[in-house]
Coordinates of C-alpha atoms in Angstrom, one line a residue:
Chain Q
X1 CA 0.0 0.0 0.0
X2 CA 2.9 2.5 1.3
X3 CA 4.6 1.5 -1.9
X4 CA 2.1 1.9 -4.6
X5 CA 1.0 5.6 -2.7
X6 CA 4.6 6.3 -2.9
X7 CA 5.1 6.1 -6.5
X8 CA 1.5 7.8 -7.3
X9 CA 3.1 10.5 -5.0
X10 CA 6.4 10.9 -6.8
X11 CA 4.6 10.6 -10.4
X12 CA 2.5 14.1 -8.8
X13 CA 5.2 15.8 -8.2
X14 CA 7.0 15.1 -11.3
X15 CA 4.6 15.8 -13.3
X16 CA 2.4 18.7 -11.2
X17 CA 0.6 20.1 -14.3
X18 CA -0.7 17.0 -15.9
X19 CA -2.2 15.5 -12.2
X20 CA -5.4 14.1 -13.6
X21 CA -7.6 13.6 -10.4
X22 CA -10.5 11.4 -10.5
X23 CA -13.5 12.6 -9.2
X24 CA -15.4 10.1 -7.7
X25 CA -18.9 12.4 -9.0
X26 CA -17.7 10.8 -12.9
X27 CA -19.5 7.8 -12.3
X28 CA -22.8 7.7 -10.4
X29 CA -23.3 5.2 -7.3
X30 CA -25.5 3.0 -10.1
X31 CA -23.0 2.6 -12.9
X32 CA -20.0 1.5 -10.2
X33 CA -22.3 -1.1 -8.9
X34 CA -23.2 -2.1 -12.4
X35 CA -20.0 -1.8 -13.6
X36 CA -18.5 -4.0 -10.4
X37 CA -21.3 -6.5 -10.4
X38 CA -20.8 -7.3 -14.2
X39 CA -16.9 -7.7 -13.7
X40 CA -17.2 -9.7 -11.0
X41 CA -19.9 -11.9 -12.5
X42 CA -17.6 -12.5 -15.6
X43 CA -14.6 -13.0 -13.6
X44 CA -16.9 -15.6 -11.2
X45 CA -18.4 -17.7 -14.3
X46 CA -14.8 -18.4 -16.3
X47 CA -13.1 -19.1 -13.6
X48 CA -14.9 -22.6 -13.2
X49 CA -13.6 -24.3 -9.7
X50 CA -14.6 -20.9 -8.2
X51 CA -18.2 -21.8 -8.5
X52 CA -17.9 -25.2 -9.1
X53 CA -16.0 -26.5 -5.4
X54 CA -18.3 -24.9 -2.7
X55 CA -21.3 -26.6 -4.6
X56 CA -19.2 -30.0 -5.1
X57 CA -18.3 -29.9 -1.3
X58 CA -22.4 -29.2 -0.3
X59 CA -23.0 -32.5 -2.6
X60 CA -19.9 -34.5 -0.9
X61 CA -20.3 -33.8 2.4
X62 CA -24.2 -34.6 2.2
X63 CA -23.8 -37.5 0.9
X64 CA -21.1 -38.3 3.9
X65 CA -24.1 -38.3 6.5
X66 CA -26.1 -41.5 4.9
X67 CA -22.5 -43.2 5.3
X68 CA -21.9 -42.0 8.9
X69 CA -26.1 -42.3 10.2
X70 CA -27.1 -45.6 8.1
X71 CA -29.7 -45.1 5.3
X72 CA -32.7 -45.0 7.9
X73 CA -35.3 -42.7 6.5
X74 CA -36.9 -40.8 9.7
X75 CA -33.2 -40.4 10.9
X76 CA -32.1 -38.9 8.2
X77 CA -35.5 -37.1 7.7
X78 CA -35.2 -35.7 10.8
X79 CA -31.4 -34.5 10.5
X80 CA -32.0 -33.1 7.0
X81 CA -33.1 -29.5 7.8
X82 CA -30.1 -29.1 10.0
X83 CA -27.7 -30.9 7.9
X84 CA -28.8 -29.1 4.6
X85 CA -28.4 -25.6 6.6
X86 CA -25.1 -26.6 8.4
X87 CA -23.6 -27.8 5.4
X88 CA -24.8 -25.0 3.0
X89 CA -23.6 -22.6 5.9
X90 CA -19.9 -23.8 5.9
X91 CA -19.6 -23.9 1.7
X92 CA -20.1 -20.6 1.8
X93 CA -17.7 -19.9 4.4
X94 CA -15.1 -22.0 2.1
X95 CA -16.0 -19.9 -0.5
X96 CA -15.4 -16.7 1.5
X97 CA -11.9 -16.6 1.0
X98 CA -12.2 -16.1 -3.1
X99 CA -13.6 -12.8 -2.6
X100 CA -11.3 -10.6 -1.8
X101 CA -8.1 -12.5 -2.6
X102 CA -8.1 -12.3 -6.4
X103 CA -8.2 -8.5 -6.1
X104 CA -6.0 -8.2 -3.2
X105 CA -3.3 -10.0 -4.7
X106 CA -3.0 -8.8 -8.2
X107 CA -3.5 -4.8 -6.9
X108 CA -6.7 -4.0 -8.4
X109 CA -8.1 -3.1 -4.5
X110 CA -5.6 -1.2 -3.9
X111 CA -6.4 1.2 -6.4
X112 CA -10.1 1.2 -6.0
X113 CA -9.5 1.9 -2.7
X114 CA -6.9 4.6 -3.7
X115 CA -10.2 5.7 -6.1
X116 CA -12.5 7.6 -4.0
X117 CA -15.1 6.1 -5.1
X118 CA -18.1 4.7 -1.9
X119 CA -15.9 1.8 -1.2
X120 CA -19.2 0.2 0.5
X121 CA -21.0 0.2 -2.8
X122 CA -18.2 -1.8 -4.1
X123 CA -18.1 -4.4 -1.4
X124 CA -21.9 -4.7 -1.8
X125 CA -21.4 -5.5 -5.9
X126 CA -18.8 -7.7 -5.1
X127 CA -20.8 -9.7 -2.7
X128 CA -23.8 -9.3 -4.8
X129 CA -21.8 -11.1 -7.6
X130 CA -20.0 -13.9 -5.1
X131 CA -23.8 -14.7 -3.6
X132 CA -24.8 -15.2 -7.4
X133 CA -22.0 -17.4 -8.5
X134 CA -21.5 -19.3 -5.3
X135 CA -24.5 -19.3 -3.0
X136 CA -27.1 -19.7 -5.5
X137 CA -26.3 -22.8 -7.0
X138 CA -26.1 -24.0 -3.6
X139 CA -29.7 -22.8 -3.5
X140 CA -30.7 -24.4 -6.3
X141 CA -29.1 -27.8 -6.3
X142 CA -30.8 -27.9 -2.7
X143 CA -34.0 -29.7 -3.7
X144 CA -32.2 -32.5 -5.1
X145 CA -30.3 -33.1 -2.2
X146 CA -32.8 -32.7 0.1
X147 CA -35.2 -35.3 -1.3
X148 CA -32.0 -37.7 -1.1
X149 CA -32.0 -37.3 2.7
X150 CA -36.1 -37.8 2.6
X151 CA -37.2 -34.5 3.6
X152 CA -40.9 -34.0 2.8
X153 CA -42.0 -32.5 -0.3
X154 CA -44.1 -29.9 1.6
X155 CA -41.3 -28.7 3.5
X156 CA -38.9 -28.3 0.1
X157 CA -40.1 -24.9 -0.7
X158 CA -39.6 -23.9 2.9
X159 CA -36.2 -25.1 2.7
X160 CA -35.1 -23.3 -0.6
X161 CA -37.3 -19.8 0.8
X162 CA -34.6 -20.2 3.7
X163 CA -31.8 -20.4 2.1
X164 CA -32.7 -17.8 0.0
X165 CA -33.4 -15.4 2.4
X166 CA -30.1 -16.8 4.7
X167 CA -27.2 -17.3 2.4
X168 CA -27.0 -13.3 1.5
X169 CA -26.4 -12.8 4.9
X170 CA -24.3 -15.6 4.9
X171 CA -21.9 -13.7 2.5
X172 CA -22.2 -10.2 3.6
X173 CA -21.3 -11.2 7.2
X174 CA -18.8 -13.2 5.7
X175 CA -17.3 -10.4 3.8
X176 CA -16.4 -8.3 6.8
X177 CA -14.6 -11.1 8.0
X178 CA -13.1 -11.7 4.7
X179 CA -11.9 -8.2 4.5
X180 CA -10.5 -8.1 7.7
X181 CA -8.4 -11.0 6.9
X182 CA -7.8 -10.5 3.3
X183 CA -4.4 -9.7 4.5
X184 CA -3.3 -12.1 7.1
X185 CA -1.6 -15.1 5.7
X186 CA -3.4 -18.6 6.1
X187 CA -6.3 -16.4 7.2
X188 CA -8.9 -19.6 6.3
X189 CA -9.1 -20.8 10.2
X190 CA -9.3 -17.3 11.2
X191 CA -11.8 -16.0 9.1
X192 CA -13.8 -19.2 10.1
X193 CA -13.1 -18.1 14.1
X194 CA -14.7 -14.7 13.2
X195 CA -17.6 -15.7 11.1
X196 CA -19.3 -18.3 12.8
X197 CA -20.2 -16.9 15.8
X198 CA -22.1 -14.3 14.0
X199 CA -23.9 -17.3 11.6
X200 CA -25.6 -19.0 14.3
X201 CA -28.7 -16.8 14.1
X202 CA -29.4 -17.4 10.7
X203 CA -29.0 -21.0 11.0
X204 CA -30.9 -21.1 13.9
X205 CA -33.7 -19.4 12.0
X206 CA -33.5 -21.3 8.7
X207 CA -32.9 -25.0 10.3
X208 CA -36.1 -24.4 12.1
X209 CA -37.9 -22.9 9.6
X210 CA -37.0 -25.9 7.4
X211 CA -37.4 -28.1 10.3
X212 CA -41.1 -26.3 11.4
X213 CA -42.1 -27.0 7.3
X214 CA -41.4 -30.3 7.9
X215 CA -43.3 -31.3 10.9
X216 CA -46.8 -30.5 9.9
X217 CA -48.6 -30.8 13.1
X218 CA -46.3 -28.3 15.4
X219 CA -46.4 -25.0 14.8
X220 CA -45.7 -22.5 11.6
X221 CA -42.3 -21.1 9.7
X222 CA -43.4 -17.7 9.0
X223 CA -41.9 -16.4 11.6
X224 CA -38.6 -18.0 11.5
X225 CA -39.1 -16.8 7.9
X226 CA -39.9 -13.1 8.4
X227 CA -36.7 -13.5 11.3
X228 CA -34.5 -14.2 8.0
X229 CA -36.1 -11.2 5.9
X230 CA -35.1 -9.0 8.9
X231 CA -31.7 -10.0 9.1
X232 CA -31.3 -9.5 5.3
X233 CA -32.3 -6.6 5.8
X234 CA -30.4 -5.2 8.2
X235 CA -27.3 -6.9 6.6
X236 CA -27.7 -5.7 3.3
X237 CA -28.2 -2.3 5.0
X238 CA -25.2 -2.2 7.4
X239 CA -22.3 -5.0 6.4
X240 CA -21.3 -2.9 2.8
X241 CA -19.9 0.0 5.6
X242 CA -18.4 -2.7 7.9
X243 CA -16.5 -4.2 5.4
X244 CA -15.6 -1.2 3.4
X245 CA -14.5 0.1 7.1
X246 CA -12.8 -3.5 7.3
X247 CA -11.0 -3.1 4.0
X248 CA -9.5 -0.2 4.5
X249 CA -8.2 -1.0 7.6
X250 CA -6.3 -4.3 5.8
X251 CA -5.1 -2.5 2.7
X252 CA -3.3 0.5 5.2
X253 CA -0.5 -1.8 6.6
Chain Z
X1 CA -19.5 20.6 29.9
X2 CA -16.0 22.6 29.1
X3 CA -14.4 20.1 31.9
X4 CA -15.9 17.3 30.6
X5 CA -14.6 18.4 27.0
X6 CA -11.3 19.2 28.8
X7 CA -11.5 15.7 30.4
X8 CA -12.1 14.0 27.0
X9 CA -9.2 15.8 25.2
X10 CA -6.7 14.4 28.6
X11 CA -7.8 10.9 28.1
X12 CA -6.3 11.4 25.0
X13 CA -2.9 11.8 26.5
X14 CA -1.8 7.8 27.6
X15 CA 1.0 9.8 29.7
X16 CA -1.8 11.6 32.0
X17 CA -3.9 8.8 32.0
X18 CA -0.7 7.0 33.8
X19 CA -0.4 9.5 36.1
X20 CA -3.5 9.6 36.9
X21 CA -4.3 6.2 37.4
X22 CA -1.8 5.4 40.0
X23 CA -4.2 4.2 42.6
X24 CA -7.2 2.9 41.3
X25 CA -6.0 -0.5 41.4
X26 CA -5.7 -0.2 44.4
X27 CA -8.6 1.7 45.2
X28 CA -10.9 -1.2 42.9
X29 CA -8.6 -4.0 44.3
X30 CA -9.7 -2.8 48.5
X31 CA -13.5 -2.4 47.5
X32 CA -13.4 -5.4 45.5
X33 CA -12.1 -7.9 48.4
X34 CA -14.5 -5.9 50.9
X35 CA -17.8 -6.9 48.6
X36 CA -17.0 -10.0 47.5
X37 CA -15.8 -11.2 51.0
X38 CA -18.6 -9.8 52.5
X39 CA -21.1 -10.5 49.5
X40 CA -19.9 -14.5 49.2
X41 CA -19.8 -14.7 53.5
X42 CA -23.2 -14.2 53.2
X43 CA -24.8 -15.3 50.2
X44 CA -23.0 -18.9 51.5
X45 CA -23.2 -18.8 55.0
X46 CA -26.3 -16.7 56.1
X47 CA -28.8 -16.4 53.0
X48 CA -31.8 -18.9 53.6
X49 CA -31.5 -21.9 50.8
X50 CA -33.9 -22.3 48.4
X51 CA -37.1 -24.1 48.9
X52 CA -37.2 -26.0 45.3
X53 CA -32.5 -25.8 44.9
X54 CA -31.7 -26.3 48.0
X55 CA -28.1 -25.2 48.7
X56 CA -27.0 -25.6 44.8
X57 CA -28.6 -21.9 43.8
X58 CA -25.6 -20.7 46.0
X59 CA -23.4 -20.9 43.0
X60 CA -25.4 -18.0 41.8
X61 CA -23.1 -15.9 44.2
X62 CA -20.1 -16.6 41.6
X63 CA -22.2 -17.2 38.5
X64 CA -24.4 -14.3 38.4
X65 CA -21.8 -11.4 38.5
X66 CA -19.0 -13.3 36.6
X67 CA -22.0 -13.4 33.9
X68 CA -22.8 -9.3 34.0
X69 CA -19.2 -8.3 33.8
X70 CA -18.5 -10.8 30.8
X71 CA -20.9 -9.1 29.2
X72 CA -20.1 -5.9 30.3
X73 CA -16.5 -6.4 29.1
X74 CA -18.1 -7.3 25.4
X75 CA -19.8 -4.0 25.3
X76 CA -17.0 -1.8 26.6
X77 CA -14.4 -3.5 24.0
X78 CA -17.1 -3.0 21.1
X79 CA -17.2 0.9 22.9
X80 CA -14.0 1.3 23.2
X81 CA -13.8 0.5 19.6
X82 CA -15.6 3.3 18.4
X83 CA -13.9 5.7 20.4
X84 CA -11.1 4.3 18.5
X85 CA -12.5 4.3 15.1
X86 CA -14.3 7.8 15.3
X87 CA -11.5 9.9 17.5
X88 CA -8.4 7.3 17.0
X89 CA -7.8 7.6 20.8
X90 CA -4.8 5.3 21.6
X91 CA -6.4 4.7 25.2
X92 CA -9.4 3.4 23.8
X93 CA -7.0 0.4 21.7
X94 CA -4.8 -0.4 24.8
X95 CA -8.2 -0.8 26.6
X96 CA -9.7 -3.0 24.2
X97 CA -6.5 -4.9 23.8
X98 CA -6.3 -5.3 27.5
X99 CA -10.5 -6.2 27.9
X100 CA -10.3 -9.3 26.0
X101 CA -8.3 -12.0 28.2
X102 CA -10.4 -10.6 31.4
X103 CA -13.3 -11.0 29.4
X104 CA -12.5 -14.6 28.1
X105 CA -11.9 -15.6 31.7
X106 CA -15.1 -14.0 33.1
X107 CA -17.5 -16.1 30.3
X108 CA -15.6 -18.9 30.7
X109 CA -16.0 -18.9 34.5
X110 CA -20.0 -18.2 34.2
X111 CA -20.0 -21.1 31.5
X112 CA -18.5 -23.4 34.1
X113 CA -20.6 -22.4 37.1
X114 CA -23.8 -22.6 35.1
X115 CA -22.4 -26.0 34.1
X116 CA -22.0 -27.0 37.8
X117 CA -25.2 -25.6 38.6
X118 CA -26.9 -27.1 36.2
X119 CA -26.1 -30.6 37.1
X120 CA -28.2 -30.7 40.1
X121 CA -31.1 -28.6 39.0
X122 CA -31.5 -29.5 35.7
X123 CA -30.0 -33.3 35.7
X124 CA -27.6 -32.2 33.1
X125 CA -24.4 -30.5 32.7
X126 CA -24.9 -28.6 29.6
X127 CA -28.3 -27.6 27.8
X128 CA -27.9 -26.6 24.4
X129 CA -30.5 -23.1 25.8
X130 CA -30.9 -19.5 24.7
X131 CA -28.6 -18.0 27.6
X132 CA -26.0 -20.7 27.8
X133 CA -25.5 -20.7 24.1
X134 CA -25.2 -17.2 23.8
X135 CA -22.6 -17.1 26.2
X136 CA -21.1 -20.0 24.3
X137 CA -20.9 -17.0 21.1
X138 CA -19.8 -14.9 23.2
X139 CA -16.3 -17.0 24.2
X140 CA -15.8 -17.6 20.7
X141 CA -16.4 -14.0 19.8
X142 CA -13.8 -13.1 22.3
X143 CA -11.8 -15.6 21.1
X144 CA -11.6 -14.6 17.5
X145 CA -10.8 -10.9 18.7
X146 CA -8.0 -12.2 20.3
X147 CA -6.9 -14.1 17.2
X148 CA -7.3 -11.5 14.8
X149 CA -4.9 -9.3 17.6
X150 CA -2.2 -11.7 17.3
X151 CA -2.7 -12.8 14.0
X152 CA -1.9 -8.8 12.2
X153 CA 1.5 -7.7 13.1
X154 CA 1.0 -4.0 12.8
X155 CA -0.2 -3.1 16.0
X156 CA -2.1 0.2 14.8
X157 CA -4.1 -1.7 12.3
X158 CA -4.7 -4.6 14.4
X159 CA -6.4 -3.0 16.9
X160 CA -8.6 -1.1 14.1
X161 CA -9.3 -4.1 13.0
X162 CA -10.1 -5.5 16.2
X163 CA -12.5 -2.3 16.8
X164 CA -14.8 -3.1 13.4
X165 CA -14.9 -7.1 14.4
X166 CA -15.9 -5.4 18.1
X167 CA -19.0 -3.7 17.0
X168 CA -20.0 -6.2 14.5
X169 CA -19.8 -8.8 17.4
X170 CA -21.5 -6.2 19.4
X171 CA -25.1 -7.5 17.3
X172 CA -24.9 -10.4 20.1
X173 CA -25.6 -8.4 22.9
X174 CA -28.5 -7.6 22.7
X175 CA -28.8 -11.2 21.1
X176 CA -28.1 -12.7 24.4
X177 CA -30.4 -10.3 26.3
X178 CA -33.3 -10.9 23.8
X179 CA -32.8 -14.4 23.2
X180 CA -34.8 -15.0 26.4
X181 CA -37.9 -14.0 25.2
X182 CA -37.0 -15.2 21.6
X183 CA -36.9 -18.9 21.9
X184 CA -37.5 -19.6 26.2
X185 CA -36.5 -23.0 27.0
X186 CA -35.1 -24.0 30.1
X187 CA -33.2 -21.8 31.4
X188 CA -35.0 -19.6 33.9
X189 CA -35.4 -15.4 32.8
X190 CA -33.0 -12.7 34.5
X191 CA -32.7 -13.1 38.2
X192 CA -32.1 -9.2 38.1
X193 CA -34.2 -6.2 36.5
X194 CA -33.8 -2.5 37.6
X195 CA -37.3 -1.8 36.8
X196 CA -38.6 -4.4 38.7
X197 CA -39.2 -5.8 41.9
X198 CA -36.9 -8.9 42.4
X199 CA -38.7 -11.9 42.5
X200 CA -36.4 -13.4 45.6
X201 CA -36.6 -12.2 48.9
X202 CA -33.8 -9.6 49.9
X203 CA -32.2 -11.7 51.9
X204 CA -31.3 -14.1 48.7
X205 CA -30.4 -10.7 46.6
X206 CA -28.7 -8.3 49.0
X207 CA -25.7 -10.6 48.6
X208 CA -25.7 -11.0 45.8
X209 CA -26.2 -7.3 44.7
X210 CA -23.0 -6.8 46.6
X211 CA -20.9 -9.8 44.9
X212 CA -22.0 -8.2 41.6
X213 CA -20.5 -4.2 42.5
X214 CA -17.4 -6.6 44.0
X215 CA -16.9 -8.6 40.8
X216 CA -17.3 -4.9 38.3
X217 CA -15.0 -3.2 41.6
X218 CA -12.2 -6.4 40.5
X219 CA -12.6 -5.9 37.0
X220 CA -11.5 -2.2 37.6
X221 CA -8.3 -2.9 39.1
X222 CA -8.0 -5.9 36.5
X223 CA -8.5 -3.6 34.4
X224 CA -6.3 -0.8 35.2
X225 CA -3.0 -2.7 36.0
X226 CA -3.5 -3.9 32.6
X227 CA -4.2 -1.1 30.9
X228 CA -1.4 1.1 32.6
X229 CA 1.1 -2.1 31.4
X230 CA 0.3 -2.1 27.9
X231 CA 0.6 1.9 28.0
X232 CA 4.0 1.2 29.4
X233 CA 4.6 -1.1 26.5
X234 CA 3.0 0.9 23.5
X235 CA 4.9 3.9 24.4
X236 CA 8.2 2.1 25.5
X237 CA 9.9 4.0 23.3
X238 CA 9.0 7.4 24.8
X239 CA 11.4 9.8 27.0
X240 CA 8.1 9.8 29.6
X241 CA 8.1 6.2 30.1
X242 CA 11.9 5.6 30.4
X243 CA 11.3 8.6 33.2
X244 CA 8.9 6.3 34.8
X245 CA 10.7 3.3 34.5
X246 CA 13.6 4.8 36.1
X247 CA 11.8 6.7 38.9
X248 CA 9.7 3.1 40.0
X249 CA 13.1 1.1 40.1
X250 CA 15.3 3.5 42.1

């Protein structure tokens, strides 16, 4: 960081009459989080294992619990809301550390940091465009899985509404942690120490939810439900500043 | 209001908050051992046991206010953050910094007295609960402040980093407090409101009242001593300190 302002400094002196300052007014709020969210989305799509491994590890690691449990079908009906939440949880905590890094590492934060441009409208385009390429095929391949571990066909819709609603605050509490450690080395364990904690209420919401659809008899999932909507909400609302604060604060050392 | 201004613009100063600090531990460390000896004396010698607990709810003595400052020591680090973030007062880091081991003991002491108190009244040692759980978060969240600490070298952008993880963690507060009424299970609602009328007699809750001031009087010298040390070592490097240094060991 101290290098790259360095040089941008010495270039400015050099050359005082020719300093050509971008204002961060040249491009509206809208087109950067266009602009971001289609970069990134291209970016996400060609580079195949990006997308591809969180949703290979969901599949795997489901298909680990008939092997561990035995194939009894009102076990592994019962287990299924929590596993499928649990399991959709930590891919996208494996997929957390893709993005940032990329960026980091090759320079381009840097200088969008250096930009001026709302640096919180950039984290929420780049989580905007991880959720899509990551989260939601997670969301979608969920049915299948689900019917493998039995889960009732009533409660399917319930499950995918959940995970709907849950997985973008997955990310976007994910990114602060992310950015935070976007600079640490071997930062995976770490950035798994600081997100969890703050993923229990969402799973705790969407398992139960899921779990509520299931049982027919006991007692609704709306609320569990409208519990999610408000924590998208608020996430979508607040996390951009936290981890634009959080970036910062890793691309000054 | 100008002193308090003035006040705020000294704390500023990690030099006068040295000098000025020179007793409190002390000070917190007297009043501390005068509460809690008084406060546990009773609340385990004289306080009447409990018609449905028996002598077991005695544990609340050390459980109870090992539980409020735990807490309390979340929410002055995720405090102490913003002061850092908004004003970038260097107190407010070495405070934060110095919060987190105190607060890791404290929740882990209230997670293991609940434990212990839970074996005879609820027949289990650990129930997966709203309060309990919470607490649970909040060990891990302490936890993962520390290990971000150690984990960024650069100590100014550590502890900034430490501040924004602070008040994003800060979300479980009220978490905890609400989680009560959110999902009630087991575990029985606050022993403790200010707005109401205590549910116990006084005789159960005077001591009790007075082990909780004992255990916030201990975190203040806790507190203190460590805060005054890592002032000591963030400014090692300072002519003040060396002055210090030298004065204390002649």
């Amino acid at each position: 960081m101290s290098e790259v302002a360095n040089t941008s400094d010495n270039t400015a002196s050099r050359s005082t009459s020719v300093v050509v300052v971008v204002q961060p007014s040249d491009v509206s709020i809208g087109k950067q989080f266009i602009g971001q969210l289609i970069r990134d989305l291209k970016i996400g799509f060609r580079s195949r294992g990006d997308f591809i491994n969180p949703l290979l590890f969901y599949a795997l690691a489901v298909m680990l619990f008939p092997f561990g449990l035995g194939t009894d079908a009102t076990i592994l009906k019962n287990i299924a809301p929590g596993v499928m939440w649990v399991l959709a949880l930590l891919s996208v905590l494996m997929s957390l550390d893709t993005l940032f890094q990329r960026d980091y590492m090759e320079g381009t934060l840097e200088q969008q940091v250096l930009h001026g441009a709302p640096l919180s409208t950039l984290v929420l385009a780049k989580v905007l465009a991880h959720w899509i390429t990551t989260a939601l095929p997670l969301v979608l391949v969920s049915p299948v899985l689900a019917v493998m571990l039995y889960l009732p066909g009533h409660a399917i819709p319930v499950l995918v509404l959940s995970l709907l609603l849950g997985t973008p605050v997955l990310s976007l509490l994910g990114s602060i942690g992310a950015a935070l450690t976007v600079s640490v080395r071997g930062g995976g364990l770490l950035l798994a120490l600081l997100v969890l904690p703050l993923y229990i209420p969402v799973l705790i919401f969407g398992a139960s939810a899921t779990a509520a659809a299931a049982n027919l008899d006991g007692p609704g999932y709306a609320g569990q439900l409208l519990w999610l909507s408000v924590f998208m909400v608020l996430s979508i609302t607040l996390a951009p500043f936290a981890g634009a604060a959080a970036l910062r604060i890793s691309l000054e050392q | 209001m100008g002193v308090l201004k003035t006040l705020w613009h000294k704390l500023g100063s990690p030099r006068w908050f040295y000098d000025m600090s020179r007793s409190w531990s002390m000070i917190f460390g007297i009043l501390a051992v005068l509460l809690l000896g008084a406060g546990t004396l009773w609340g385990l010698a004289y306080a009447p046991a409990d018609y449905q607990q028996g002598n077991s709810f005695r544990i609340m003595y050390l459980h109870v206010p090992t539980a409020l400052v735990a807490q309390s020591s979340y929410l002055m680090m995720g405090i102490a953050g913003v002061v850092l973030l908004v004003w970038r007062m260097k107190l407010a880091d070495v405070l934060a910094a110095a919060i987190v081991p105190i607060g890791f003991s404290m929740t882990l002491i209230a997670l293991f007295t609940g434990a212990i108190w839970g074996k005879p009244t609820w027949g289990t040692w650990w129930v997966w609960d709203a309060r309990t759980t919470s607490m649970l978060v909040l060990l891990f969240l302490f936890i993962g402040v520390g290990a971000l600490r150690d984990a960024i070298t650069n100590l100014e952008t550590a502890g900034r980093a430490c501040a924004v993880l602070a008040i994003v963690g800060m979300i479980n507060i009220p978490i905890i407090k609400y989680s009560v009424d959110w999902w009630l299970t087991l575990h029985q609602t606050s022993s403790f409101s200010l707005v109401e009328a205590p549910t116990m007699p006084s005789s159960m809750w005077a001591p009790l009242l007075l082990n909780v001031l004992g255990m916030y009087c201990f975190l203040g010298a806790v507190l203190t001593s460590a805060v005054r040390t890592g002032i000591l070592k963030r400014e090692q490097n300072t002519a003040w300190v060396n002055e210090v240094v030298e004065q204390e060991l002649a």
